[in-house]
Short mmCIF file of C-alpha atoms and ligand atoms in Angstrom, two decimals:
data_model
loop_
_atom_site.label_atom_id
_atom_site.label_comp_id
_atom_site.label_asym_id
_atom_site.label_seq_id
_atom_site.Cartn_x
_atom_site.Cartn_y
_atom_site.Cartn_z
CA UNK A 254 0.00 0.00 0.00
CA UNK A 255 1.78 2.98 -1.44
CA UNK A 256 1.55 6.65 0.42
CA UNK A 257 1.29 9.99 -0.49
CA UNK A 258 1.41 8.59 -4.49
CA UNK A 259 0.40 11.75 -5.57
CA UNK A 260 3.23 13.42 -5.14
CA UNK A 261 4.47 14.87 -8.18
CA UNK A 262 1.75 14.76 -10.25
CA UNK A 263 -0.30 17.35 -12.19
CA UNK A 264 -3.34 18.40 -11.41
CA UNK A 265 -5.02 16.12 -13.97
CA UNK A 266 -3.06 13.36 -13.30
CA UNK A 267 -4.19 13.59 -9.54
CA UNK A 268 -8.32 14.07 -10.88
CA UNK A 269 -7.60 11.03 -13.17
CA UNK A 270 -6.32 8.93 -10.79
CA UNK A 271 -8.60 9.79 -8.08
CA UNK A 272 -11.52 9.27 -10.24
CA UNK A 273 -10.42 5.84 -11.05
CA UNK A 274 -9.92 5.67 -7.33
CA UNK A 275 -13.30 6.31 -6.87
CA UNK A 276 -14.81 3.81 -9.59
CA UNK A 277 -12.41 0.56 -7.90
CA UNK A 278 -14.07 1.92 -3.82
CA UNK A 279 -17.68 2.06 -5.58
CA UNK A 280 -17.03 -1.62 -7.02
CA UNK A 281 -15.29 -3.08 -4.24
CA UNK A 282 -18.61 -1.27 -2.39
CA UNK A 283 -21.12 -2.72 -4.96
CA UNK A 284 -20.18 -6.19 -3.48
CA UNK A 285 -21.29 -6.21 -0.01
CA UNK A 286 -25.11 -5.35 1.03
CA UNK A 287 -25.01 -3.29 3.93
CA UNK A 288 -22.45 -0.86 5.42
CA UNK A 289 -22.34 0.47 8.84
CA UNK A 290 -19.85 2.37 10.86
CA UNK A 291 -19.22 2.41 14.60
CA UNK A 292 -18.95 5.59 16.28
CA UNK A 293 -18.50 7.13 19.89
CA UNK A 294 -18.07 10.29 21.12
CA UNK A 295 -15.38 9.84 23.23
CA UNK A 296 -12.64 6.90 23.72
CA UNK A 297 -12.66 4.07 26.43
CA UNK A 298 -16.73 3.18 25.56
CA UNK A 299 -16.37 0.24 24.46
CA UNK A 300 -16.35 1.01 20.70
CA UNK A 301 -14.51 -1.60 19.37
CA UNK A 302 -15.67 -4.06 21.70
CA UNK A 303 -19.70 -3.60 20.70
CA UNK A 304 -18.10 -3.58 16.39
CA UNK A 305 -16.31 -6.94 17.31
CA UNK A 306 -19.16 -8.48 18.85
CA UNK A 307 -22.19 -6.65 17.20
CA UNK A 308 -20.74 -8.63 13.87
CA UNK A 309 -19.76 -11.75 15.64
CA UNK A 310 -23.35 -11.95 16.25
CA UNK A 311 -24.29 -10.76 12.64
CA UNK A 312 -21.80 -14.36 11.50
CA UNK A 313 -23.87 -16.38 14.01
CA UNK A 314 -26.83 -15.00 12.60
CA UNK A 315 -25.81 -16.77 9.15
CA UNK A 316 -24.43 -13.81 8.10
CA UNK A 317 -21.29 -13.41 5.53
CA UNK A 318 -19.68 -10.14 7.52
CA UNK A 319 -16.78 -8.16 7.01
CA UNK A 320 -15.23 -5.95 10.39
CA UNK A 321 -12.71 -2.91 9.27
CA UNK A 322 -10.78 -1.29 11.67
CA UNK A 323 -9.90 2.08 10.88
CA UNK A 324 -8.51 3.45 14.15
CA UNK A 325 -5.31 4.54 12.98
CA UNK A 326 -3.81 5.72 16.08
CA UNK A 327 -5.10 3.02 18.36
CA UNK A 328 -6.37 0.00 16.31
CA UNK A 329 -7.42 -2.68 19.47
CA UNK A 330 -9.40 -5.60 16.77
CA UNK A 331 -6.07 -7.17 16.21
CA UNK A 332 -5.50 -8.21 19.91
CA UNK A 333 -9.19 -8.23 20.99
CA UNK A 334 -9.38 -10.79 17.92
CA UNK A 335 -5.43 -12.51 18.61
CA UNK A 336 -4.97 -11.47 14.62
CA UNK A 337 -1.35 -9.60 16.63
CA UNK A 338 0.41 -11.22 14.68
CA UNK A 339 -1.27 -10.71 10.88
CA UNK A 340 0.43 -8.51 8.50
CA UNK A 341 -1.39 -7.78 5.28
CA UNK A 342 -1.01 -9.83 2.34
CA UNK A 343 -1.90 -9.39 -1.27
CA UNK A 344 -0.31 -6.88 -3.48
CA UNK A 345 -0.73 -4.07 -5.31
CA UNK A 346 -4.20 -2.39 -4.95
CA UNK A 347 -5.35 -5.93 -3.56
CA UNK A 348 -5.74 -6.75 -0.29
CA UNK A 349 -6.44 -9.53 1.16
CA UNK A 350 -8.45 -9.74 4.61
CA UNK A 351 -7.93 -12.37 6.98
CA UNK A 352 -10.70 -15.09 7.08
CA UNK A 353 -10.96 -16.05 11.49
CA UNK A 354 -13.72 -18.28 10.23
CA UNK A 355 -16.12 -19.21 7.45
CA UNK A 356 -17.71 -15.88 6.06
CA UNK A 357 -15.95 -13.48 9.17
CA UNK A 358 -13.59 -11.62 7.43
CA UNK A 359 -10.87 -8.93 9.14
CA UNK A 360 -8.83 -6.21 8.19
CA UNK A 361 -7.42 -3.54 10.43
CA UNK A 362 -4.90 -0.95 9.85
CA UNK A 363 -3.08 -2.28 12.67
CA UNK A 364 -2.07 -5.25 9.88
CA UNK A 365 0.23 -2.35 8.45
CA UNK A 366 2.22 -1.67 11.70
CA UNK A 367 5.47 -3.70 11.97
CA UNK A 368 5.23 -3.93 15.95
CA UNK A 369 1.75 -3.49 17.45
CA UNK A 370 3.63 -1.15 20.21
CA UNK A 371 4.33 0.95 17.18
CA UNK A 372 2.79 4.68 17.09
CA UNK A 373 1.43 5.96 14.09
CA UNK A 374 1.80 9.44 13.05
CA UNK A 375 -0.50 10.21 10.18
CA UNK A 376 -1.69 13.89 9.86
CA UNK A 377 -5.83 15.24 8.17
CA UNK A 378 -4.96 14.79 4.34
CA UNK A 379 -2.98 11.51 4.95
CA UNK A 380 -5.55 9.97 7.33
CA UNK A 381 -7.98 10.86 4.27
CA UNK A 382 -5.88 8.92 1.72
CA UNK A 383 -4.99 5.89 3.76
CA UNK A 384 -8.47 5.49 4.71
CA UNK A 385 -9.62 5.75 1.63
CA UNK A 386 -7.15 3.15 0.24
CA UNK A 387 -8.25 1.16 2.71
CA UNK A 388 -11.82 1.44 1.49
CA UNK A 389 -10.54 0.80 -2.08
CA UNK A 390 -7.99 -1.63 -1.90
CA UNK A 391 -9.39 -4.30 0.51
CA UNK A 392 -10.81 -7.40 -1.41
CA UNK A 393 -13.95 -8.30 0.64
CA UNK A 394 -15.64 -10.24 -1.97
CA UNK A 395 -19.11 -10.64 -1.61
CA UNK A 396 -20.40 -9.97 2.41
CA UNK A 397 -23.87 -9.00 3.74
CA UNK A 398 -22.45 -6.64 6.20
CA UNK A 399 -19.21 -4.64 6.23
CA UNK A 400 -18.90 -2.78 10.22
CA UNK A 401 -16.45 -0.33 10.47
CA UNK A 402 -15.14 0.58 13.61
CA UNK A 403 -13.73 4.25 13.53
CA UNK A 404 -12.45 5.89 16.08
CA UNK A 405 -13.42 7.99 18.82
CA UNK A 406 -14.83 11.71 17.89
CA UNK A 407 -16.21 13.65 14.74
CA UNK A 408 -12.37 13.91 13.05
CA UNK A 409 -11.12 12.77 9.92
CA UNK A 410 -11.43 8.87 9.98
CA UNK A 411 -15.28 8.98 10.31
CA UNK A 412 -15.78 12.01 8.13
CA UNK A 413 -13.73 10.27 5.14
CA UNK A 414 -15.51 6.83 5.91
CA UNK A 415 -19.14 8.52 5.42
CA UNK A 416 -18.11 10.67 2.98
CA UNK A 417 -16.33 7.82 0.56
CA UNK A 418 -18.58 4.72 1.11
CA UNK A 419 -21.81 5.37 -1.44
CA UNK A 420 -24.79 3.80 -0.03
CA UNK A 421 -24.02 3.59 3.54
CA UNK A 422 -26.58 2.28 5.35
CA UNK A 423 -25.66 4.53 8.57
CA UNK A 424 -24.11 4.56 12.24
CA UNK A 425 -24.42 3.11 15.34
CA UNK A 426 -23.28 5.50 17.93
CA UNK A 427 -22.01 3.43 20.74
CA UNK A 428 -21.78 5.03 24.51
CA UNK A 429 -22.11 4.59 28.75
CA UNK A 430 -24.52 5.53 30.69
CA UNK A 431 -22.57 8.47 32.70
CA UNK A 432 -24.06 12.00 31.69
CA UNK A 433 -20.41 13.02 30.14
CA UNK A 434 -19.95 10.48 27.99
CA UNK A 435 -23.73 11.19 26.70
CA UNK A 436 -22.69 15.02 26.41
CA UNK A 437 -20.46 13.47 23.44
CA UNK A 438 -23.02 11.35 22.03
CA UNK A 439 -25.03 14.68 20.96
CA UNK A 440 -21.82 15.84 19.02
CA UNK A 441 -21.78 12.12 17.39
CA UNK A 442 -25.76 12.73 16.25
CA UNK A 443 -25.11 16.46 14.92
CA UNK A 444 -22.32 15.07 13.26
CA UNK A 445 -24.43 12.81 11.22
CA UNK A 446 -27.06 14.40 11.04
CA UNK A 447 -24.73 17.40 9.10
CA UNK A 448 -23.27 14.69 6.93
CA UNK A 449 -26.97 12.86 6.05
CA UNK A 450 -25.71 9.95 7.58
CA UNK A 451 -28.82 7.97 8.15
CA UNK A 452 -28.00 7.36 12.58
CA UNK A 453 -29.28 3.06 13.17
CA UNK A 454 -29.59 3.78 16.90
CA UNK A 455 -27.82 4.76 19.91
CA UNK A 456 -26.32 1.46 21.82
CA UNK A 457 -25.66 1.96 25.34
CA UNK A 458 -22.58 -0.27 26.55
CA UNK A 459 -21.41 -1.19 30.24
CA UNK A 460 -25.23 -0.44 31.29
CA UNK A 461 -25.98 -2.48 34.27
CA UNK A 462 -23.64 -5.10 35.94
CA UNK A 463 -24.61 -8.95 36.09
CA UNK A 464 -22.95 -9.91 39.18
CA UNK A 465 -21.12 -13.33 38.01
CA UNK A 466 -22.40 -14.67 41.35
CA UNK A 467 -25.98 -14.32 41.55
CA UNK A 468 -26.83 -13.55 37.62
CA UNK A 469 -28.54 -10.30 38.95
CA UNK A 470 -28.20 -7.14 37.11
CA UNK A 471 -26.92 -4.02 39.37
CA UNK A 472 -27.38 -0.59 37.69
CA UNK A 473 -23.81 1.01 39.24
CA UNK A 474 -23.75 3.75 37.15
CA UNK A 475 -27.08 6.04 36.46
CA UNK A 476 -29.36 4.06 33.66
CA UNK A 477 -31.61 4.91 30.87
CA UNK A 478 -29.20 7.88 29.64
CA UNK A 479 -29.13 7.02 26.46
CA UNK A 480 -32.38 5.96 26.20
CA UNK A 481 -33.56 9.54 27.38
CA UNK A 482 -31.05 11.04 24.83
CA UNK A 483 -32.20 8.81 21.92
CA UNK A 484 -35.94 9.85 22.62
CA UNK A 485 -34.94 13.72 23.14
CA UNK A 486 -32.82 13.34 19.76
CA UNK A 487 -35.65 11.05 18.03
CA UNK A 488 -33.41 8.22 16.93
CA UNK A 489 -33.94 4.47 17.42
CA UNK A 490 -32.29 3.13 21.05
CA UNK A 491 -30.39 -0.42 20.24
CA UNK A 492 -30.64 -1.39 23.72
CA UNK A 493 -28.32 -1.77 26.73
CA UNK A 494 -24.86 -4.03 27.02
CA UNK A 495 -24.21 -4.79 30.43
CA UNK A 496 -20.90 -4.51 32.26
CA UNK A 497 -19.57 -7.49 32.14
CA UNK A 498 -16.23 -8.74 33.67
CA UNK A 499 -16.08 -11.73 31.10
CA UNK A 500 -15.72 -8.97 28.26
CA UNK A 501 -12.44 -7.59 29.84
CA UNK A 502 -11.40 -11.19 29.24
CA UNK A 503 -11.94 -12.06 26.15
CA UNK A 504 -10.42 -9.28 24.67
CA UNK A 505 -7.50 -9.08 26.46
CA UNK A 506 -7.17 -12.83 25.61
CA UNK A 507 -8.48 -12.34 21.97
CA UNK A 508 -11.31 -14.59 21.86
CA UNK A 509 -14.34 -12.55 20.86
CA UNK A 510 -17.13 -12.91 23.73
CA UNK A 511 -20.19 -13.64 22.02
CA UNK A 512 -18.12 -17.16 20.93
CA UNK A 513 -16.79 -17.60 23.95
CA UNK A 514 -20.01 -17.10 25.72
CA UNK A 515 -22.98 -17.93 23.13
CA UNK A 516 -25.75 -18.50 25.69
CA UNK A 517 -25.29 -15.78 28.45
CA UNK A 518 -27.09 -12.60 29.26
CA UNK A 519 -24.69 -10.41 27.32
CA UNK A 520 -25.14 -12.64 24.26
CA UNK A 521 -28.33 -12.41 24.72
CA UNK A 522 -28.21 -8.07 24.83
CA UNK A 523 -26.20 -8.05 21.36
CA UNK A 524 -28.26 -10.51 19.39
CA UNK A 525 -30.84 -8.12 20.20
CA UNK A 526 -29.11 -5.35 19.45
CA UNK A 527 -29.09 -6.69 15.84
CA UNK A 528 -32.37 -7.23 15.54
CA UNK A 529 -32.65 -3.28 13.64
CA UNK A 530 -29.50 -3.50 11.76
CA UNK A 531 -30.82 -7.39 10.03
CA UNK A 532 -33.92 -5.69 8.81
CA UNK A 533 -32.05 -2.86 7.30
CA UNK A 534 -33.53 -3.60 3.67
CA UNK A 535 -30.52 -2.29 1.19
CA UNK A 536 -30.64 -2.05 -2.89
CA UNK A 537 -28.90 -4.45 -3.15
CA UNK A 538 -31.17 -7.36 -0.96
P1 ADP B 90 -13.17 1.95 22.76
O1 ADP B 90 -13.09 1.26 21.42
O2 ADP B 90 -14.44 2.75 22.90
O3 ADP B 90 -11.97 2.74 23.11
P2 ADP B 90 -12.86 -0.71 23.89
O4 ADP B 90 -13.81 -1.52 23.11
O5 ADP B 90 -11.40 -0.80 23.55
O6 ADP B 90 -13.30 0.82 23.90
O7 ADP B 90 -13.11 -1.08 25.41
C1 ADP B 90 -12.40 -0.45 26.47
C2 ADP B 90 -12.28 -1.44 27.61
O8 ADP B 90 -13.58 -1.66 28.17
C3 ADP B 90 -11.75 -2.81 27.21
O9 ADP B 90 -10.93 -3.29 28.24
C4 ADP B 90 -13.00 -3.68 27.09
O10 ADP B 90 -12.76 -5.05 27.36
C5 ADP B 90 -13.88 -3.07 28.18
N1 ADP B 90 -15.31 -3.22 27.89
C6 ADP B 90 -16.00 -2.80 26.81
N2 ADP B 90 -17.30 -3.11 26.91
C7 ADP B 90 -17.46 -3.75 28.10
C8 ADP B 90 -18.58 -4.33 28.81
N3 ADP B 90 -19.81 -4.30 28.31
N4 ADP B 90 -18.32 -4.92 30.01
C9 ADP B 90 -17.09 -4.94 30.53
N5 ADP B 90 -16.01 -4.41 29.93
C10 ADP B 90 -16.18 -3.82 28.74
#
């Protein structure tokens, strides 16, 4: 994957080539049914967790699904998934995702970094391109669902992934029940709502604790934030993900929960959770 390749080039050159860009992103697009990005307001919500497991449950569902990680400065899908160790492969303006099991397909931009440790200093205009690359370049084949987990905030990575990826189907705006993370979650809904980025629902994560012991829920932290917010904002509420210390786990031991787990109470909280995004009905069903 070559950077900054239009260096050196005319300004015609550069509208040619981005315009052939654009045709390979739109067919690589054409491919796969429905396309949804993750967002959050704020880091530390468990964003990536609810993309990882949120498409998990779309595969369980029968589903052919393809998760893109796109947080360039913190990618966490390669260790929550124990992919550490993947590098991309393919050449060229082909890349090739890696296949963790029949019709689950991953590629993260963490795949690019030689040492997982490594930091990666990409400024606005480069995020844009590599992003975009990305979008272009990867060879998903055929999928019903393609999540994208950006990260944290209204900055470049989701602006260029809604702004590049015709036919999006829209966003699920992940957050916790504590008022300041909600604060965020209004910047998250302006932000699509400025863009005309259809919003799928509001999901609100580490809602509720099931103590391990007794298989009650406790509500530590104030509940039915995001609910509230959803209904204030009129947009769809995906339902509550409760805090659970068998999530920590997994993906700090890279097996993805809803496996790992496929009968419990948090299982139970994402299947539902998909319930909106499997009756999204796309042009292409
Ligand atoms: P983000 O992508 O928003 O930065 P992560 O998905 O990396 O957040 O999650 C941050 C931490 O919170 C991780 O250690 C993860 O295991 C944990 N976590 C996320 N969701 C839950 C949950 N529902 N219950 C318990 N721990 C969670």
């Amino acid at each position: 994957m070559a950077l900054n390749q239009n260096a050196a080039l005319s300004d015609e050159e550069i509208q040619k080539r981005q315009k052939k860009e654009q045709i390979q992103l739109t067919n690589r697009m054409r491919l796969i049914k429905h396309k949804i990005v993750i967002l959050s307001g704020k880091g530390g919500v468990g964003k990536s967790t609810v993309s990882t497991n949120l498409a998990i449950a779309l595969s369980q569902a029968g589903k052919r699904v393809g998760l893109l990680d796109v947080d360039i400065h913190g990618p966490s899908i390669p260790k929550m998934l124990n992919l550490e160790s993947s590098r991309i492969t393919g050449s060229g303006d082909a890349l090739l995702p890696v296949e963790l099991f029949k019709d689950f397909k991953v590629m993260s931009i963490g795949f690019l970094l030689k040492n997982q440790e490594d930091a990666v200093i990409v400024r606005g205009p480069m995020k844009y391109h590599t992003i975009r690359q990305f979008l272009k370049d990867v060879v998903w084949g055929d999928l019903d669902y393609l999540i994208v987990d950006s990260p944290p905030g209204t900055g470049d990575e989701p602006l260029t992934i809604a702004q590049s990826i015709e036919n999006i189907d829209g966003a699920i705006i992940v957050t916790t029940p504590q008022q300041v993370a909600i604060s965020d979650v209004r910047k998250s809904i302006t932000f699509c709502r400025k863009l005309n980025l259809p919003i799928i629902g509001v999901l609100e994560n580490m809602s509720g604790f099931i103590c391990p012991h007794c298989g009650e829920q406790v509500d530590i932290f104030s509940v039915g934030g995001g609910k509230k917010l959803s209904d204030e904002m009129g947009v769809p509420f995906l339902g509550r993900i409760p805090l659970d210390p068998e999530i920590v786990v997994s993906g700090d031991n890279g097996t993805p929960y809803t496996r790992a787990f496929p009968d419990s109470a948090t299982t139970k909280a994402f299947r539902e959770a998909i319930g909106p995004i499997m009756r999204l009905a796309g042009k292409n069903d």
